[in-house]
Amino acid sequence: MVSHGSSPSLLEALSSDFLACKICLEQLQAPKTLPCLHTYCQDCLGQLADGSRIRCPECRETVPVPPEGVAAFKTNFFVNGLLDLVKARACGDLRAGKPACALCPLVGGTSAGGPATARCLDCADDLCQACADGHRCTRQTHTHRVVDLVGYRAGWYDEEARERQAAQCPQHPGEALRFLCQPCSQLLCRECRLDPHLDHPCLPLAEAVRARRPGLEELLAGVDSNLVELEAARRVEKEALARLREQAARVGTQVEEAAEGVLRALLAQKQEVLGQLRAHVEAAEEAARERLAELEGREQVARAAAAFARRVLSLGREAEILSLEGAIAQRLRQLQGSPWAPGPAPCLLPQLELHPGLLDKNCHLLQLSFEEQQPQKDGGKDGAGTQGGEESQSRREDAPKTERQGGVQPQARDGAQTPKEEKAQTTREDGVQTLEEDRAQIPHEDGGPQPHRGGRPNKKKKFKGRLKSISREPSPALGPNLDGSGLLPRPIFSCSFPTRMPGDKRSPRITGLCPFGPREILVADEQNRALKCFSLNGDYKGTVPVPEGCSPCSVAALQSAVAFSAGARLYLISPDGEVQWRRALSLSQASHAVAALPSGDRVAVSVAGHVEVYNMEGSLATRFIPGGKASRGLRALVFLTTSPQGHFVGSDWQQNSVVICDGLGQVIGEYKGPGLHGCQPGSVSVDKKGYIFLTLREVNKVVILDPKGSLLGDFLTAYHGLEKPRVTTMVDGRYLVVSLSNGTIHVFRVRSPDS
């Protein structure tokens, strides 16, 4: 069997962190090996030991501590040998920065020894040139390997040095380990061999290694085989996790679309029922007004006749009374004979009847079912994947809907409907199912069908609506923690006003909005080259003069100054129009978003994929690339007043997403989900709670995201009079100002959930 990994080289072992203790991160001292084969310093293990047990810091395996303590753990002679080699290369007696000869002091030379130029690999001594020459000529050392010291220090002779230097006995310094005691499995030197292991069978180290190496290699081959299986299992687990995430994302989109379909249908039914209610009330009021007019006329005639008769009887003379008696009597008889009041008009009082399912806490319009994922068979990814997909599709076609994998299920299961829950299901082209109530039968408490409309003693008129689609684009449902209405900010219409003034030559084209003073806004009218000031009630306050020929695009108000972009320039002007400074911007971008920092003393502008921040003097304070991607193109920018760190939100047209970044440009949140309907995100605003309001011009919507960038749902739609919204801004943290393409401005008060 081929080995799982190639054999490591000595250079790799010496240059890597193999000789470092994973506890103290220093070079190993007195290395001890645990049964899990991880090696640490003896002192580090002593500090790590917890009573009679110790837990490996790397593999978390718990092993018992020998009764003699951590010193009884096996000494790692392999690591010791490598450490000796490292120490021999790096250490030695030094004189004036050079290694000294180890033999000169022994033969009567200088006490410090001469400068070493060679090394004996067998004796592990540094030698001067004279001692090296003599070392090669003596009877006892002529077979020793003497090499150049520079090459030795460079690592050229590491392998040969390890072969020639034997491991030293820890009990008998200076004695090399030469034997293996077979019964004790202990390495012995000559001194150890003569004392307690004299009667034990022992083998030389080379012979013992030859005998035991095949067994270790066989075990190693088995572990390599297990590693291959583990890698395959890990790969399968990752693929399963990827499929799970993919399916979860798909089902999440289905949930959002289905919930949005139900919400849209419910809103449509709400509008239909309210329309019917208004029509009924208007018709009833018209009939009541006609009856009241008739009653008032009759009452006036009767009062006039009675007043005339009473005046004649009280003031007339006998002859006058008798002369008028016939006419008065005839008129009074006529009035008495006519009905004083018409019969009671039929008054149909509207009553709202909710479907029992809406009040049932156990009614779930959306349900999840889970199917065990079948493991893929070996035989190629493509073939196995195709086969698995066909089998899964076949199972889904044969199984009932409630057993589909990760599918969104209605409450009533197909084929299991009862007369108590009889409903008609209609499927739209986008695949989202809507439920239409059967108008012929209504669920009754006793489980039987209830008569429709007619036959009621109190003749209550029932208003019912159909569930139908009113929008061509689905939107994701509310967030998971917002289970209905009342938990999201709600819009309350405040006012609406036009921005075209008598001096305007063209229809306004609003490209920028910003707060400007207390309860006032500044409007950038690019078409008429003006910065107009309005109150939130629509009162015109005048203009802020701009340089001649400038068409303001994006605008922001700072402390006693106004910043705006026009063409490829950034301007800072005073409220009376005096230009304080101007800066040139990139020509590669059609428009540049401008935003004031919460401190009010700096202005930020998006320029060709990055953001530049200028101070009041016009100096560049900082420059960063949002998320480190130069491919981003921010077309709208707003800073969070709730974040002292300078977090900001931007609409990225390049990535079709909404990004939330910190003051350094690092992305901390991003949304590019189906809630954008494939549209390019438009203007963004943030309220005092940190909720983000995003304009989607193509679908006539303003959607709301939480402070982390998760879509929560729709805030404004066509129901609120939106028609191609362009730019928004937030005033005082609670008034959302929306400009439309026709130059009209709508103002909505943002009602927080806790107000």
mmCIF file of N, CA and C in Angstrom, residues 316-373:
data_model
loop_
_atom_site.group_PDB
_atom_site.id
_atom_site.type_symbol
_atom_site.label_atom_id
_atom_site.label_comp_id
_atom_site.label_asym_id
_atom_site.label_seq_id
_atom_site.Cartn_x
_atom_site.Cartn_y
_atom_site.Cartn_z
ATOM 1 N N GLY A 316 -108.434 85.624 16.227
ATOM 2 C CA GLY A 316 -109.541 85.968 15.335
ATOM 3 C C GLY A 316 -110.848 86.213 16.083
ATOM 4 N N ARG A 317 -111.713 87.025 15.392
ATOM 5 C CA ARG A 317 -113.043 87.264 15.933
ATOM 6 C C ARG A 317 -113.971 86.151 15.510
ATOM 7 N N GLU A 318 -115.182 86.133 16.103
ATOM 8 C CA GLU A 318 -116.080 85.009 15.844
ATOM 9 C C GLU A 318 -116.344 84.860 14.359
ATOM 10 N N ALA A 319 -116.593 85.957 13.693
ATOM 11 C CA ALA A 319 -116.924 85.866 12.268
ATOM 12 C C ALA A 319 -115.735 85.368 11.475
ATOM 13 N N GLU A 320 -114.564 85.834 11.845
ATOM 14 C CA GLU A 320 -113.364 85.417 11.126
ATOM 15 C C GLU A 320 -113.083 83.934 11.343
ATOM 16 N N ILE A 321 -113.287 83.477 12.571
ATOM 17 C CA ILE A 321 -113.050 82.055 12.862
ATOM 18 C C ILE A 321 -114.018 81.198 12.078
ATOM 19 N N LEU A 322 -115.279 81.596 12.083
ATOM 20 C CA LEU A 322 -116.285 80.786 11.392
ATOM 21 C C LEU A 322 -116.076 80.810 9.893
ATOM 22 N N SER A 323 -115.589 81.927 9.376
ATOM 23 C CA SER A 323 -115.379 81.980 7.924
ATOM 24 C C SER A 323 -114.217 81.088 7.478
ATOM 25 N N LEU A 324 -113.243 80.928 8.345
ATOM 26 C CA LEU A 324 -112.090 80.090 7.993
ATOM 27 C C LEU A 324 -112.188 78.679 8.551
ATOM 28 N N GLU A 325 -113.253 78.404 9.298
ATOM 29 C CA GLU A 325 -113.357 77.095 9.966
ATOM 30 C C GLU A 325 -113.337 75.953 8.967
ATOM 31 N N GLY A 326 -113.999 76.088 7.860
ATOM 32 C CA GLY A 326 -114.054 74.989 6.897
ATOM 33 C C GLY A 326 -112.693 74.695 6.287
ATOM 34 N N ALA A 327 -112.005 75.759 5.873
ATOM 35 C CA ALA A 327 -110.694 75.541 5.245
ATOM 36 C C ALA A 327 -109.685 74.966 6.236
ATOM 37 N N ILE A 328 -109.718 75.520 7.486
ATOM 38 C CA ILE A 328 -108.775 75.017 8.484
ATOM 39 C C ILE A 328 -109.059 73.562 8.806
ATOM 40 N N ALA A 329 -110.332 73.230 8.971
ATOM 41 C CA ALA A 329 -110.685 71.849 9.313
ATOM 42 C C ALA A 329 -110.283 70.900 8.198
ATOM 43 N N GLN A 330 -110.548 71.334 6.942
ATOM 44 C CA GLN A 330 -110.191 70.466 5.816
ATOM 45 C C GLN A 330 -108.670 70.217 5.769
ATOM 46 N N ARG A 331 -107.890 71.320 6.016
ATOM 47 C CA ARG A 331 -106.432 71.157 5.950
ATOM 48 C C ARG A 331 -105.912 70.284 7.081
ATOM 49 N N LEU A 332 -106.473 70.495 8.288
ATOM 50 C CA LEU A 332 -106.016 69.687 9.416
ATOM 51 C C LEU A 332 -106.394 68.234 9.239
ATOM 52 N N ARG A 333 -107.620 67.973 8.663
ATOM 53 C CA ARG A 333 -107.989 66.574 8.401
ATOM 54 C C ARG A 333 -107.052 65.963 7.365
ATOM 55 N N GLN A 334 -106.700 66.778 6.353
ATOM 56 C CA GLN A 334 -105.779 66.260 5.334
ATOM 57 C C GLN A 334 -104.420 65.891 5.942
ATOM 58 N N LEU A 335 -103.917 66.767 6.834
ATOM 59 C CA LEU A 335 -102.618 66.471 7.455
ATOM 60 C C LEU A 335 -102.701 65.277 8.382
ATOM 61 N N GLN A 336 -103.835 65.149 9.087
ATOM 62 C CA GLN A 336 -103.994 63.992 9.966
ATOM 63 C C GLN A 336 -104.137 62.701 9.180
ATOM 64 N N GLY A 337 -104.742 62.772 8.018
ATOM 65 C CA GLY A 337 -104.954 61.561 7.233
ATOM 66 C C GLY A 337 -103.696 61.058 6.556
ATOM 67 N N SER A 338 -102.785 61.937 6.242
ATOM 68 C CA SER A 338 -101.536 61.505 5.593
ATOM 69 C C SER A 338 -100.597 60.904 6.642
ATOM 70 N N PRO A 339 -99.800 59.894 6.250
ATOM 71 C CA PRO A 339 -98.862 59.295 7.227
ATOM 72 C C PRO A 339 -97.814 60.326 7.653
ATOM 73 N N TRP A 340 -97.667 60.423 8.945
ATOM 74 C CA TRP A 340 -96.720 61.401 9.468
ATOM 75 C C TRP A 340 -95.268 61.010 9.171
ATOM 76 N N ALA A 341 -94.987 59.778 9.200
ATOM 77 C CA ALA A 341 -93.599 59.339 8.955
ATOM 78 C C ALA A 341 -93.635 58.051 8.150
ATOM 79 N N PRO A 342 -92.725 57.885 7.207
ATOM 80 C CA PRO A 342 -92.667 56.607 6.460
ATOM 81 C C PRO A 342 -92.285 55.462 7.384
ATOM 82 N N GLY A 343 -92.525 54.282 6.916
ATOM 83 C CA GLY A 343 -92.169 53.112 7.701
ATOM 84 C C GLY A 343 -90.667 53.021 7.919
ATOM 85 N N PRO A 344 -90.253 52.284 8.903
ATOM 86 C CA PRO A 344 -88.799 52.181 9.189
ATOM 87 C C PRO A 344 -88.048 51.634 7.974
ATOM 88 N N ALA A 345 -87.057 52.417 7.551
ATOM 89 C CA ALA A 345 -86.262 52.006 6.386
ATOM 90 C C ALA A 345 -85.391 50.805 6.755
ATOM 91 N N PRO A 346 -85.217 49.858 5.819
ATOM 92 C CA PRO A 346 -84.325 48.714 6.106
ATOM 93 C C PRO A 346 -82.880 49.184 6.276
ATOM 94 N N CYS A 347 -82.315 48.872 7.400
ATOM 95 C CA CYS A 347 -80.934 49.272 7.700
ATOM 96 C C CYS A 347 -80.084 48.012 7.869
ATOM 97 N N LEU A 348 -79.251 47.766 6.897
ATOM 98 C CA LEU A 348 -78.378 46.591 6.935
ATOM 99 C C LEU A 348 -77.068 46.986 7.611
ATOM 100 N N LEU A 349 -76.874 46.533 8.843
ATOM 101 C CA LEU A 349 -75.661 46.868 9.581
ATOM 102 C C LEU A 349 -74.534 45.922 9.183
ATOM 103 N N PRO A 350 -73.390 46.463 8.787
ATOM 104 C CA PRO A 350 -72.275 45.579 8.391
ATOM 105 C C PRO A 350 -71.682 44.877 9.606
ATOM 106 N N GLN A 351 -71.377 43.625 9.415
ATOM 107 C CA GLN A 351 -70.720 42.817 10.444
ATOM 108 C C GLN A 351 -69.546 42.087 9.791
ATOM 109 N N LEU A 352 -68.418 42.091 10.464
ATOM 110 C CA LEU A 352 -67.231 41.401 9.951
ATOM 111 C C LEU A 352 -67.158 40.005 10.545
ATOM 112 N N GLU A 353 -67.048 39.025 9.687
ATOM 113 C CA GLU A 353 -66.895 37.638 10.127
ATOM 114 C C GLU A 353 -65.542 37.129 9.639
ATOM 115 N N LEU A 354 -64.704 36.784 10.563
ATOM 116 C CA LEU A 354 -63.389 36.258 10.225
ATOM 117 C C LEU A 354 -63.447 34.758 10.007
ATOM 118 N N HIS A 355 -62.618 34.311 9.084
ATOM 119 C CA HIS A 355 -62.518 32.870 8.874
ATOM 120 C C HIS A 355 -61.978 32.222 10.149
ATOM 121 N N PRO A 356 -62.559 31.110 10.576
ATOM 122 C CA PRO A 356 -62.086 30.491 11.830
ATOM 123 C C PRO A 356 -60.599 30.185 11.826
ATOM 124 N N GLY A 357 -60.022 29.946 10.643
ATOM 125 C CA GLY A 357 -58.607 29.626 10.594
ATOM 126 C C GLY A 357 -57.721 30.776 11.037
ATOM 127 N N LEU A 358 -58.202 32.027 10.843
ATOM 128 C CA LEU A 358 -57.403 33.172 11.260
ATOM 129 C C LEU A 358 -57.320 33.297 12.764
ATOM 130 N N LEU A 359 -58.303 32.749 13.469
ATOM 131 C CA LEU A 359 -58.326 32.831 14.929
ATOM 132 C C LEU A 359 -57.784 31.575 15.588
ATOM 133 N N ASP A 360 -57.488 30.562 14.787
ATOM 134 C CA ASP A 360 -57.018 29.295 15.328
ATOM 135 C C ASP A 360 -55.499 29.351 15.467
ATOM 136 N N LYS A 361 -55.008 29.234 16.699
ATOM 137 C CA LYS A 361 -53.572 29.273 16.928
ATOM 138 C C LYS A 361 -52.858 28.071 16.314
ATOM 139 N N ASN A 362 -53.591 26.986 16.086
ATOM 140 C CA ASN A 362 -52.989 25.776 15.515
ATOM 141 C C ASN A 362 -53.038 25.766 13.990
ATOM 142 N N CYS A 363 -53.564 26.845 13.409
ATOM 143 C CA CYS A 363 -53.648 26.924 11.949
ATOM 144 C C CYS A 363 -52.313 27.421 11.408
ATOM 145 N N HIS A 364 -51.645 26.615 10.622
ATOM 146 C CA HIS A 364 -50.347 26.970 10.046
ATOM 147 C C HIS A 364 -50.473 26.980 8.525
ATOM 148 N N LEU A 365 -50.408 28.169 7.944
ATOM 149 C CA LEU A 365 -50.454 28.250 6.492
ATOM 150 C C LEU A 365 -49.168 27.734 5.859
ATOM 151 N N LEU A 366 -48.079 27.769 6.603
ATOM 152 C CA LEU A 366 -46.785 27.288 6.115
ATOM 153 C C LEU A 366 -46.303 26.172 7.029
ATOM 154 N N GLN A 367 -45.893 25.084 6.456
ATOM 155 C CA GLN A 367 -45.363 23.963 7.225
ATOM 156 C C GLN A 367 -44.120 23.427 6.533
ATOM 157 N N LEU A 368 -43.228 22.900 7.337
ATOM 158 C CA LEU A 368 -42.020 22.266 6.815
ATOM 159 C C LEU A 368 -42.097 20.766 7.036
ATOM 160 N N SER A 369 -41.656 20.014 6.068
ATOM 161 C CA SER A 369 -41.474 18.577 6.242
ATOM 162 C C SER A 369 -40.024 18.258 5.901
ATOM 163 N N PHE A 370 -39.511 17.207 6.472
ATOM 164 C CA PHE A 370 -38.094 16.884 6.320
ATOM 165 C C PHE A 370 -37.955 15.459 5.787
ATOM 166 N N GLU A 371 -37.088 15.316 4.810
ATOM 167 C CA GLU A 371 -36.839 14.023 4.188
ATOM 168 C C GLU A 371 -35.378 13.667 4.389
ATOM 169 N N GLU A 372 -35.131 12.442 4.793
ATOM 170 C CA GLU A 372 -33.752 12.026 5.034
ATOM 171 C C GLU A 372 -32.968 12.075 3.734
ATOM 172 N N GLN A 373 -31.811 12.651 3.799
ATOM 173 C CA GLN A 373 -30.978 12.788 2.614
ATOM 174 C C GLN A 373 -30.291 11.467 2.318
#
